[in-house]
């Protein structure tokens, strides 16, 4: 078979460089060409005179003639071009084929003999004087410019998903019978008979599907256990687990081309208003507008127009450095959402902005009024199935005036999704509390009580007490921040601090369970407050310089107990709650203007629901079978079926244990003893 890469035109172009006093030269100065074109650079050309090109065909390559400038710049076969380079004293010289040199009728593209051979001398001339020469040799073969149809036998490579690429690995020599290679097609029957009993085995000998261990047919070959017939596999050898070979029993579908283009998320239908978790909630104004709330971005800042994802809660605290009022984040309170009606509850209060607005620069010559600014916005989305019912927004607004440079405004935005109607409330467990869920509190002296939350300070980047976070069940926490104060005397200082701390727990009751009903006071326990002693006793005259008994820490202690289990999961409830305060001494010269460090902490104390049983003297001394004092615990040998295992209900573990016992009995029956009885029965030994 002829070589498909055999060339068709042989060009031999030898370039010899002749240097002048200016050292002009072609680079490279000699080219061996087997393609359609060649390129060289004429360097060190500083003469402004025009440069010409002369082509001379050399018939006798034994003697290279002197450079000439009386030739032409092109022939019937070749075309030249000389283009100057910018900002460089050089030219680009290109030699290209003008026509196909192989003019004969070629039916086979792959001939071994070149169809055209020629040697050229290229001279660069200035004023009919050669300044540099280039010698080029080329061989052009027929396949260099062949555009016809290739004919001949082609080697067909089978699809590797179904056929091995090397069905006979021991066939190492083409056209020759390899000894001991019984799969070699070059071996006739007489040759194979010489080594028929000594052929290569396994994959190297062409057996790409040796029997695997799970086949029932290998039981007689290998020493298999008695239970092997019960678990072996009846299968064809073509269905092999070996790597590189695939089962041919079915036709595999064609592999579609994989596109790596970014697929934009689907937009929910504006007509139906149906969503699935993670979909962006749509605004019915058209043009695929989203319902947006300011949220934190992945790089740390806050985006003003961030879409809200369906069934994904978030709590965003945004700290914005203000130079003008236009930098304030203002969500659109008039926007609506497909599938839900928006109810806005705006609270315009005359509150202290110390926890929301801080300054780091000098005073401005004139305050900048910003009007009503949204300090916090709490969105509650009520949903059912895959659509929204309504949206409730609680907004806290206040008048903000920028009095100093470097103002930093802290704003809080939350989104909570609740299942059901507007009257339904989120649960923290059913019935007991779940670890990590908010602790539920309430206000009121009669039913139904008003639900609320117990909070802790959550400091922001400047450590100012401007944000809070709810107390989560079962998670002990400690947090602190700086409280900016500007009071006239110590009495006002103590009252202001205790007011800020008590505002974190605006509740009288705490829910015993995660699903306590607001209309049943029996499911709530009262919170015990241990009020701090903020009355000056003793040397009160010293309070002109030092403030005594200033509350600086609020400690929340919650007692919990395990009251039972539901489907093997322990249920916990709250038995009691106590709030106490710790006081410090604060230096206060003239007016009490300072940043006071305050802290809050919560501690969950687990107590047994019933007093533990008395331990006898024998149990104190006999520790051989105590699982807590020994590495080997015989009582927990069947651990999933004992009372210590609480991962799933007891009836499920009992059923699974009985299934295991059944399989053990079946394997024993089908094992060795019954096989011996069956063989003895067949041999009529009874």
XYZ file of C-alpha atoms in Angstrom:
686
model
C 0.000 0.000 0.000
C 1.406 3.385 -0.985
C 2.221 6.014 1.667
C -0.668 8.533 1.979
C 1.798 11.254 2.933
C 4.024 10.806 -0.179
C 4.877 14.276 -1.606
C 4.167 15.285 -5.197
C 6.435 18.267 -6.164
C 10.104 18.618 -5.307
C 11.541 22.134 -5.233
C 15.157 22.689 -4.418
C 15.863 26.326 -3.712
C 19.336 27.086 -2.378
C 19.961 30.543 -0.982
C 23.438 31.981 -0.872
C 23.873 35.310 0.804
C 26.071 37.942 -0.778
C 26.975 40.737 1.577
C 27.875 44.250 0.600
C 29.531 46.984 2.469
C 26.192 47.518 4.240
C 25.972 43.795 5.095
C 22.581 43.314 3.441
C 21.507 39.676 3.557
C 18.565 37.338 3.302
C 17.639 35.485 6.470
C 17.459 32.562 6.038
C 19.795 32.559 3.101
C 18.900 29.021 1.972
C 15.478 27.421 1.862
C 14.429 23.844 1.140
C 10.775 24.055 0.105
C 8.187 21.272 -0.048
C 5.060 23.397 0.296
C 3.234 26.193 -1.496
C 5.283 29.209 -0.339
C 8.463 30.313 1.388
C 9.317 33.454 3.386
C 12.650 35.160 4.069
C 13.744 38.522 5.507
C 16.019 41.014 3.729
C 17.827 42.775 6.570
C 20.150 45.786 7.012
C 18.612 47.719 4.137
C 19.206 51.435 4.778
C 19.404 52.596 1.134
C 16.316 54.653 0.210
C 16.576 53.575 -3.434
C 13.908 51.148 -4.704
C 14.797 47.460 -4.481
C 14.035 45.024 -7.279
C 13.859 41.238 -7.349
C 15.359 39.032 -10.045
C 14.630 35.290 -10.431
C 17.162 33.063 -12.224
C 16.488 29.372 -12.888
C 19.629 27.232 -12.293
C 19.697 24.158 -14.489
C 23.148 22.929 -13.440
C 23.321 22.800 -9.680
C 26.983 21.741 -9.700
C 28.074 25.323 -10.411
C 26.248 28.264 -8.779
C 26.418 31.266 -11.186
C 27.110 34.818 -10.128
C 24.122 36.922 -9.041
C 22.276 38.658 -11.843
C 19.829 41.550 -11.966
C 18.557 41.143 -15.536
C 15.935 38.527 -14.696
C 12.234 38.917 -14.058
C 10.481 39.126 -10.692
C 8.037 36.311 -11.587
C 7.704 33.254 -13.834
C 4.914 31.009 -14.987
C 5.323 28.933 -11.835
C 6.469 31.498 -9.236
C 5.310 34.876 -7.923
C 7.376 37.097 -5.607
C 6.598 39.994 -3.287
C 8.857 42.323 -1.249
C 7.152 44.344 1.511
C 9.044 46.774 3.829
C 8.652 46.494 7.590
C 7.733 49.581 9.627
C 10.371 51.138 11.904
C 12.835 48.410 10.850
C 15.461 48.454 8.072
C 14.181 45.179 6.656
C 11.845 43.708 4.040
C 9.676 40.574 3.998
C 10.247 38.483 0.883
C 7.625 35.879 -0.128
C 7.948 33.262 -2.885
C 4.656 31.540 -3.838
C 3.407 29.046 -6.418
C 1.615 30.739 -9.309
C -0.014 27.578 -10.658
C -0.189 23.879 -9.977
C 3.105 22.447 -11.265
C 1.752 18.866 -11.539
C -0.279 19.239 -14.753
C -0.559 15.568 -15.579
C -3.828 13.714 -14.946
C -3.245 12.344 -11.460
C -5.655 9.631 -10.331
C -3.598 8.469 -7.385
C -2.591 11.161 -4.957
C 0.123 9.201 -3.273
C 3.050 8.688 -5.654
C 6.626 8.257 -4.449
C 8.263 10.242 -7.299
C 8.233 14.076 -7.300
C 6.471 15.572 -10.269
C 8.398 18.874 -10.375
C 11.983 19.798 -9.394
C 13.563 23.224 -9.812
C 16.369 25.380 -8.378
C 16.121 29.183 -8.285
C 18.463 32.048 -7.457
C 16.743 35.151 -6.066
C 18.681 38.432 -6.254
C 17.793 41.695 -4.503
C 19.001 44.549 -6.732
C 19.516 48.273 -6.285
C 20.447 50.247 -9.443
C 21.031 46.944 -11.318
C 23.510 45.861 -8.620
C 22.919 42.749 -6.541
C 23.048 43.462 -2.794
C 21.897 40.022 -1.533
C 21.005 36.630 -2.951
C 18.771 33.787 -1.848
C 19.053 30.198 -3.045
C 15.941 28.033 -2.865
C 15.522 24.291 -3.537
C 12.146 22.617 -3.603
C 10.558 19.234 -4.245
C 6.831 19.281 -5.024
C 4.923 15.998 -4.789
C 1.474 15.331 -6.149
C -0.264 15.390 -2.768
C 0.988 18.939 -2.103
C -1.669 20.401 -4.384
C -3.897 17.352 -4.907
C -7.627 18.179 -4.768
C -9.137 14.990 -6.240
C -10.756 11.993 -4.589
C -8.500 9.653 -2.644
C -9.150 6.022 -3.509
C -7.770 2.868 -1.981
C -8.341 0.485 0.891
C -8.714 2.098 4.315
C -8.013 0.471 7.665
C -11.246 0.288 9.629
C -10.784 0.743 13.370
C -13.708 -0.722 15.328
C -15.593 1.344 17.874
C -13.737 0.842 21.139
C -16.926 0.936 23.195
C -17.743 -2.530 21.865
C -14.567 -4.116 20.439
C -11.044 -4.237 21.923
C -8.416 -2.403 19.894
C -5.913 -5.247 20.203
C -7.818 -8.544 19.977
C -4.541 -10.479 19.723
C -1.794 -8.800 21.795
C 0.735 -11.584 21.138
C 0.634 -10.941 17.361
C 3.858 -8.915 17.274
C 5.111 -9.551 13.708
C 3.090 -8.618 10.605
C 2.776 -11.367 7.981
C 4.557 -13.923 10.169
C 3.138 -16.559 12.487
C 4.247 -15.763 16.041
C 5.123 -18.846 18.049
C 2.618 -19.788 20.792
C 0.193 -17.096 19.578
C -2.888 -19.123 18.705
C -4.965 -16.029 17.881
C -2.507 -14.940 15.157
C -4.356 -15.079 11.823
C -1.050 -15.616 9.994
C -0.777 -19.087 11.569
C -2.371 -21.908 9.586
C -3.595 -25.129 11.094
C -0.256 -26.912 10.563
C 1.671 -24.181 12.375
C -0.841 -24.007 15.203
C -0.633 -27.773 15.671
C 3.055 -27.463 16.598
C 2.301 -25.425 19.748
C -1.421 -26.008 20.226
C -1.031 -27.072 23.844
C 1.302 -24.231 24.765
C -0.589 -21.133 23.634
C -0.407 -17.893 25.587
C -3.304 -17.606 28.040
C -5.115 -14.655 29.515
C -5.409 -11.225 27.984
C -1.941 -11.388 26.370
C -3.040 -14.410 24.426
C -6.194 -12.729 23.142
C -8.592 -13.839 25.878
C -9.929 -10.408 26.747
C -12.872 -11.789 28.715
C -11.557 -14.301 31.231
C -14.204 -15.677 33.601
C -14.599 -13.469 36.646
C -14.870 -14.755 40.181
C -18.613 -14.180 40.584
C -19.628 -16.531 37.751
C -21.260 -19.779 38.777
C -19.167 -21.628 36.158
C -15.921 -20.981 38.049
C -17.087 -22.913 41.116
C -15.681 -26.151 39.774
C -12.365 -24.446 38.938
C -11.824 -22.550 42.176
C -12.352 -23.833 45.670
C -15.566 -22.020 46.495
C -17.373 -22.065 49.878
C -20.540 -24.045 50.410
C -22.814 -21.010 50.142
C -21.354 -19.992 46.777
C -24.237 -21.403 44.638
C -26.656 -19.231 46.581
C -24.896 -15.956 45.637
C -23.130 -16.643 42.314
C -24.056 -14.953 39.025
C -25.353 -16.686 35.914
C -24.139 -14.519 33.026
C -22.563 -14.676 29.589
C -18.840 -14.106 29.202
C -19.612 -11.128 26.972
C -21.030 -9.322 29.985
C -17.610 -8.801 31.513
C -16.622 -6.369 34.293
C -13.056 -6.073 33.001
C -11.887 -2.574 32.149
C -11.722 -1.770 28.453
C -14.351 -4.232 27.275
C -18.074 -3.561 27.025
C -21.139 -5.705 26.697
C -22.488 -5.998 23.137
C -25.975 -7.062 24.097
C -27.584 -3.669 23.504
C -26.991 -0.706 21.231
C -25.619 2.329 23.013
C -27.152 5.671 22.033
C -24.968 8.136 20.211
C -23.119 10.595 22.399
C -24.423 14.092 21.950
C -21.985 16.958 21.752
C -21.524 18.668 25.093
C -21.913 22.423 25.161
C -20.042 24.401 27.791
C -22.017 27.580 27.243
C -23.560 29.216 30.279
C -27.196 28.277 30.671
C -29.219 31.125 32.094
C -31.750 30.146 34.781
C -35.291 29.663 33.700
C -37.651 32.542 34.337
C -40.895 31.550 36.053
C -44.035 32.109 34.066
C -45.480 35.570 34.695
C -48.965 34.212 34.074
C -49.040 31.185 36.385
C -46.798 32.541 39.144
C -45.569 29.042 40.051
C -42.104 28.760 41.607
C -39.725 26.105 42.746
C -37.068 26.473 45.409
C -34.310 28.817 44.285
C -36.306 30.554 41.530
C -36.171 34.337 41.477
C -39.468 35.905 42.501
C -40.843 37.946 39.616
C -42.315 41.437 39.495
C -45.489 41.666 37.348
C -44.395 44.954 35.769
C -43.100 43.008 32.729
C -39.740 42.756 30.945
C -38.700 39.927 33.289
C -38.311 42.267 36.281
C -37.444 40.704 39.641
C -38.677 41.369 43.164
C -35.544 42.822 44.777
C -34.274 43.417 48.321
C -30.767 44.667 49.263
C -28.568 41.650 50.044
C -24.937 40.898 50.732
C -22.867 39.947 47.694
C -20.104 37.355 47.500
C -17.393 40.048 47.710
C -18.666 41.419 51.023
C -20.637 44.491 49.993
C -24.376 44.854 49.510
C -26.321 44.949 46.246
C -29.316 47.289 46.201
C -31.295 45.394 43.535
C -30.633 41.738 44.402
C -33.380 39.256 43.377
C -35.084 37.268 46.123
C -34.882 33.493 45.754
C -37.995 31.474 46.520
C -37.908 29.622 49.900
C -34.433 30.917 50.807
C -34.260 32.992 53.998
C -31.523 35.538 54.540
C -30.463 38.166 57.062
C -28.305 40.907 55.550
C -26.550 43.665 57.492
C -25.285 46.396 55.177
C -22.782 49.022 56.328
C -22.536 51.905 53.840
C -20.006 54.746 53.946
C -21.930 57.903 53.073
C -20.626 60.971 51.296
C -24.052 62.003 50.039
C -27.585 60.829 50.682
C -27.676 59.044 47.315
C -25.438 56.255 48.689
C -28.158 55.059 51.076
C -29.786 51.727 50.190
C -33.489 52.327 49.560
C -35.515 49.255 48.538
C -38.634 49.852 46.509
C -41.536 49.474 48.944
C -44.111 49.885 46.157
C -42.996 46.877 44.126
C -45.223 43.818 43.915
C -44.612 40.144 43.297
C -46.370 37.643 41.076
C -48.555 35.416 43.225
C -48.531 37.580 46.367
C -49.979 40.895 47.545
C -47.539 43.159 49.416
C -48.661 44.734 52.708
C -46.260 47.373 54.053
C -46.189 48.281 57.749
C -43.997 51.401 58.023
C -42.895 52.576 61.464
C -41.559 56.134 61.496
C -40.115 56.446 64.969
C -38.088 59.078 66.751
C -35.356 56.717 67.859
C -31.693 57.158 68.706
C -29.480 56.744 65.668
C -26.375 55.883 67.689
C -26.685 52.200 66.865
C -27.286 52.888 63.184
C -25.144 55.944 62.310
C -21.487 56.520 63.251
C -18.941 59.136 62.209
C -15.182 58.902 61.693
C -14.398 62.350 60.247
C -14.605 66.041 61.146
C -17.833 67.996 61.299
C -19.416 69.345 58.131
C -19.926 73.113 57.770
C -23.644 72.461 57.279
C -25.665 69.284 58.024
C -27.005 67.369 55.034
C -30.648 66.284 55.518
C -31.487 62.896 53.994
C -35.153 62.701 54.983
C -36.794 59.410 55.882
C -34.244 56.606 55.679
C -35.071 52.893 55.924
C -33.060 51.538 58.849
C -34.474 48.011 58.684
C -36.929 46.125 56.513
C -38.257 42.698 57.469
C -39.978 40.826 54.621
C -42.208 37.863 55.468
C -43.267 35.720 52.491
C -46.281 33.456 53.067
C -46.347 30.548 50.637
C -48.269 27.388 49.931
C -47.197 24.601 47.559
C -45.365 26.353 44.714
C -46.901 29.817 44.830
C -46.959 32.869 47.092
C -50.004 33.917 49.107
C -48.944 37.340 50.364
C -45.916 39.372 51.469
C -45.721 41.398 54.682
C -43.050 44.100 55.074
C -42.217 45.752 58.399
C -40.122 48.867 57.876
C -38.330 51.009 60.471
C -37.715 54.558 59.217
C -36.123 57.633 60.786
C -34.955 61.118 59.908
C -31.215 61.110 59.149
C -29.011 64.221 58.961
C -25.323 63.899 58.043
C -23.377 66.143 60.443
C -19.841 64.763 59.996
C -17.652 63.392 57.278
C -17.009 59.643 57.029
C -20.523 58.704 58.095
C -21.296 54.967 58.200
C -24.931 53.838 58.108
C -25.929 50.324 59.186
C -29.094 48.909 57.618
C -30.661 45.482 58.140
C -32.783 43.550 55.633
C -34.322 40.135 56.278
C -36.474 37.702 54.317
C -38.411 34.890 55.975
C -40.605 32.342 54.205
C -43.519 30.942 56.220
C -45.800 28.156 55.084
C -49.472 28.951 55.393
C -51.577 32.040 55.852
C -50.655 35.324 57.433
C -51.817 34.187 60.864
C -49.488 31.179 60.903
C -46.130 31.451 62.630
C -42.902 29.555 62.185
C -42.150 26.714 64.567
C -38.876 25.872 66.248
C -39.703 22.192 66.631
C -42.573 19.726 66.837
C -43.105 19.190 69.662
C -39.680 19.718 71.261
C -37.128 22.344 70.295
C -34.700 21.608 67.475
C -31.089 22.593 68.026
C -30.287 25.731 66.051
C -33.869 27.040 65.876
C -34.761 30.422 67.473
C -36.022 30.443 71.029
C -39.643 31.651 71.049
C -40.716 34.308 73.541
C -43.957 36.232 74.088
C -45.481 39.309 75.718
C -48.823 39.774 77.397
C -50.699 38.846 80.513
C -53.690 37.203 78.848
C -54.218 34.886 75.898
C -53.372 35.029 73.143
C -49.856 36.232 73.887
C -47.855 38.135 71.273
C -44.857 36.248 69.952
C -41.410 37.838 69.868
C -37.740 36.817 70.020
C -34.833 36.966 72.449
C -31.802 38.612 70.877
C -28.086 39.062 71.414
C -25.821 41.841 70.245
C -24.268 41.237 66.833
C -21.357 43.648 66.307
C -20.644 44.981 62.840
C -17.328 45.984 61.270
C -16.879 49.064 63.517
C -17.865 47.116 66.694
C -20.814 49.438 67.332
C -23.966 47.951 68.884
C -26.126 48.359 65.793
C -27.339 44.835 64.977
C -28.833 41.876 66.796
C -29.172 38.149 66.232
C -31.752 35.777 67.773
C -30.883 33.292 70.506
C -30.712 29.797 69.006
C -31.743 26.787 71.050
C -28.915 24.644 72.373
C -26.141 27.009 71.267
C -24.230 28.843 73.994
C -23.166 32.275 72.780
C -21.223 35.320 73.947
C -21.062 38.622 72.097
C -19.989 42.169 72.817
C -19.928 45.587 71.220
C -19.433 49.291 71.939
C -22.428 51.374 73.024
C -22.075 55.088 72.242
C -23.386 57.175 75.146
C -23.791 60.897 75.800
C -25.436 61.451 79.177
C -25.339 64.250 81.744
C -24.837 62.200 84.907
C -24.370 58.672 86.202
C -28.066 58.079 86.837
C -28.953 58.742 83.232
C -25.987 56.618 82.155
C -27.201 53.594 84.144
C -30.790 53.996 82.964
C -29.750 54.281 79.302
C -27.547 51.182 79.430
C -30.171 49.059 81.185
C -32.766 50.224 78.637
C -30.588 49.083 75.722
C -29.932 45.723 77.366
C -33.576 45.122 78.298
C -34.588 45.943 74.699
C -32.885 42.705 73.625
C -35.429 40.666 75.613
C -38.810 42.376 75.107
C -40.681 39.413 76.583
C -42.335 38.148 79.763
C -42.711 34.486 78.792
C -40.693 31.885 76.953
C -42.138 28.924 75.059
C -41.604 25.541 76.665
C -41.711 23.707 73.332
C -41.071 24.592 69.715
C -44.785 24.469 68.855
C -46.283 26.163 71.917
C -49.696 27.685 71.259
C -50.192 31.379 71.932
C -53.657 30.808 73.399
C -52.495 28.403 76.135
C -50.401 29.922 78.957
C -49.719 26.409 80.243
C -47.247 25.949 77.405
C -45.220 29.006 78.420
C -42.942 29.675 81.391
C -42.303 33.065 82.932
C -38.901 34.694 82.584
C -37.275 35.579 85.928
C -35.480 38.909 85.912
C -32.771 39.561 88.479
C -32.682 43.331 88.330
C -29.287 45.010 88.857
C -28.724 47.295 91.814
C -28.194 50.640 90.091
C -28.819 52.759 93.178
C -25.778 54.511 94.579
C -25.005 53.299 98.100
C -22.159 54.624 100.182
C -19.730 57.187 98.779
C -22.121 58.780 96.281
C -20.162 62.004 96.221
C -17.421 60.293 94.249
C -19.867 59.865 91.345
C -18.833 63.235 90.035
C -15.800 61.429 88.642
C -16.758 57.730 88.675
C -20.078 56.034 87.983
C -20.736 52.995 90.162
C -22.897 49.939 89.403
C -23.239 50.510 85.659
C -24.755 47.350 84.089
C -22.468 46.141 81.322
C -23.377 42.464 80.851
C -26.664 40.634 80.474
C -26.559 36.892 81.081
C -29.428 34.673 79.883
C -29.655 31.240 81.526
C -32.104 28.721 80.075
C -32.726 25.336 81.703
C -33.675 22.489 79.360
C -34.551 18.820 79.773
C -35.254 15.763 77.622
C -38.932 14.902 78.035
C -39.127 11.875 75.742
C -38.497 10.677 72.213
C -40.487 10.707 68.984
C -39.449 8.004 66.499
C -36.164 7.617 68.333
C -35.375 11.354 68.368
C -35.041 12.986 71.785
C -37.452 15.868 72.425
C -36.247 18.782 74.562
C -38.226 21.541 76.223
C -37.434 24.626 78.287
C -38.128 24.389 82.019
C -37.127 27.871 83.165
C -35.312 31.025 82.087
C -33.437 33.626 84.117
C -31.897 36.961 83.118
C -29.283 38.636 85.298
C -26.947 41.599 84.960
C -23.342 42.338 85.907
C -22.185 45.837 86.798
C -18.890 47.689 86.362
C -17.405 51.019 87.417
C -17.079 53.657 84.705
C -14.894 56.751 84.820
C -17.074 59.675 83.887
C -15.528 63.165 83.948
C -18.023 66.033 83.526
C -20.527 64.724 80.946
C -20.678 60.963 80.390
C -19.714 60.888 76.729
C -17.996 57.583 75.962
C -18.157 54.249 74.150
C -19.030 51.669 76.785
C -18.188 47.996 76.124
C -21.287 45.915 76.789
C -21.800 42.191 76.325
C -24.542 39.599 76.241
C -24.316 35.870 76.826
C -26.670 32.908 76.763
C -26.126 29.604 78.517
C -28.221 26.442 78.123
C -28.201 24.242 81.224
C -29.379 20.667 80.689
C -30.989 19.041 83.719
C -32.471 15.553 84.013
C -36.250 15.416 83.777
C -36.298 12.868 86.619
C -33.724 12.290 89.351
C -31.368 9.454 88.406
C -31.757 6.094 90.094
C -29.632 5.409 93.145
C -26.447 3.480 92.408
C -25.882 0.445 94.611
C -22.570 -0.463 96.193
C -22.267 -3.414 93.823
C -22.622 -1.089 90.810
C -19.940 1.186 92.227
C -17.457 -1.642 92.703
C -18.303 -4.103 89.892
C -17.026 -2.259 86.802
C -16.166 -5.284 84.669
C -19.345 -4.859 82.635
C -19.562 -1.058 82.802
C -19.563 0.261 79.232
C -18.370 3.690 80.319
C -15.296 2.340 82.124
C -14.228 -0.498 79.802
C -13.305 -0.682 76.138
C -15.267 -3.961 75.714
C -18.994 -3.630 76.319
C -20.762 -6.983 76.128
C -24.157 -5.406 76.836
C -23.966 -3.547 73.536
C -22.921 -6.520 71.427
C -26.195 -6.237 69.493
C -26.120 -2.433 69.718
C -28.732 -1.598 67.025
C -31.313 -3.742 68.850
C -30.658 -2.304 72.314
C -32.109 0.743 74.032
C -28.834 2.638 73.558
C -29.395 2.966 69.815
C -31.636 5.951 69.017
C -30.837 6.519 65.348
C -34.212 5.123 64.214
C -37.389 3.687 65.751
C -37.023 0.444 67.677
C -39.504 -1.492 65.545
C -37.408 -0.808 62.419
C -34.207 -2.052 64.024
C -36.037 -5.142 65.300
C -37.368 -5.916 61.814
C -33.947 -5.481 60.216
C -32.394 -7.694 62.875
C -34.890 -10.479 62.197
C -34.144 -10.247 58.461
C -30.436 -10.710 59.203
C -31.206 -13.721 61.396
C -33.328 -15.188 58.591
C -30.470 -14.866 56.086
C -28.077 -16.439 58.586
C -30.388 -19.430 59.017
C -30.873 -19.810 55.252
C -27.113 -19.693 54.616
C -26.608 -22.291 57.322
C -29.273 -24.573 55.863
C -27.893 -24.260 52.339
C -24.338 -24.684 53.569
C -22.171 -27.619 54.459
C -24.413 -29.805 56.691
C -27.300 -30.008 54.255
C -24.981 -30.577 51.305
C -23.523 -33.605 53.081
C -27.006 -34.900 53.912
C -28.090 -34.484 50.271
C -25.007 -36.311 48.978
C -25.520 -39.121 51.468
C -29.171 -39.409 50.432
C -28.237 -39.591 46.765
C -25.681 -42.286 47.526
C -28.359 -44.325 49.377
C -26.239 -44.563 52.484
C -29.301 -44.392 54.786
